[in-house]
Short mmCIF file of C-alpha atoms in Angstrom, two decimals:
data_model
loop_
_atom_site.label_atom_id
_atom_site.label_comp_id
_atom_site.label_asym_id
_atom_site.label_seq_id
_atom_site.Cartn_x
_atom_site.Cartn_y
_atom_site.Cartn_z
CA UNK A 248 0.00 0.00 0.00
CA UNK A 249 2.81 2.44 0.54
CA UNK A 250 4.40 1.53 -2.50
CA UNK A 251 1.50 2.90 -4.23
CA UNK A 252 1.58 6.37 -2.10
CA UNK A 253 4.96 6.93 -3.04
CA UNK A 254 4.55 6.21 -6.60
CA UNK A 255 1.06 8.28 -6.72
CA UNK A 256 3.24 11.67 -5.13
CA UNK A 257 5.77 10.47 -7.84
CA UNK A 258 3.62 10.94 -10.75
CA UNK A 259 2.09 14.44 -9.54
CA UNK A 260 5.59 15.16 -8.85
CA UNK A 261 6.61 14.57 -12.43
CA UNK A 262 3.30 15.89 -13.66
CA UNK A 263 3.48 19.03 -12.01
CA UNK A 264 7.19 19.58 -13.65
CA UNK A 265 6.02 19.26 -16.78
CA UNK A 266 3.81 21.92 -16.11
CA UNK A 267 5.88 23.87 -14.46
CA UNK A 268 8.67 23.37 -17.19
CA UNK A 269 5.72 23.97 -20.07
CA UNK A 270 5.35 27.72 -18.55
CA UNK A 271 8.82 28.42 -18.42
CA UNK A 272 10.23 27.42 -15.05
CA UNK A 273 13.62 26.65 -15.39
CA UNK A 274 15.33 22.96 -14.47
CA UNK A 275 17.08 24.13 -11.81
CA UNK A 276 14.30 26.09 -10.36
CA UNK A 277 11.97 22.88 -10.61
CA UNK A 278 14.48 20.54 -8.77
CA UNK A 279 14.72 23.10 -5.77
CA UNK A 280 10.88 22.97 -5.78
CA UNK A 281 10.53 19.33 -5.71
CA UNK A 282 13.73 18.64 -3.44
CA UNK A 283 14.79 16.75 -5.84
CA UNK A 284 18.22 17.06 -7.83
CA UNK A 285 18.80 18.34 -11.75
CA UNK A 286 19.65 14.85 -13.47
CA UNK A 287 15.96 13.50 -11.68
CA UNK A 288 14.02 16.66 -13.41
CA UNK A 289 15.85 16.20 -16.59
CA UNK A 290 15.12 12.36 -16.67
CA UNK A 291 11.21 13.29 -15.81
CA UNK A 292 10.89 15.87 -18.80
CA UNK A 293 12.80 13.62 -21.25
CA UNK A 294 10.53 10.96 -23.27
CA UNK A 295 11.13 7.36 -22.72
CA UNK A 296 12.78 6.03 -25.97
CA UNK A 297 10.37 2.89 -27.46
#
């Protein structure tokens, strides 16, 4: 059950970067945001190859 918590804030975490990224907000300025670092914003706002 908490496996499906963490990957549910996970999603709207990557979701919301999108967004966020979408309008403008820069990498850097998402990662700080999500408390997360660059390379894990980068890999959320790159498409999946296949």
């Amino acid at each position: 059950m908490e496996e499906l918590r963490v990957e549910s804030r996970k999603e709207v975490a990557v979701e919301m970067a999108q967004s966020l990224y979408e309008q403008g907000v820069s990498i850097e300025q998402i990662a700080k945001a999500s408390k997360v670092d660059v390379d894990t914003v980068k890999g959320w706002l790159t498409p999946k190859a296949g």
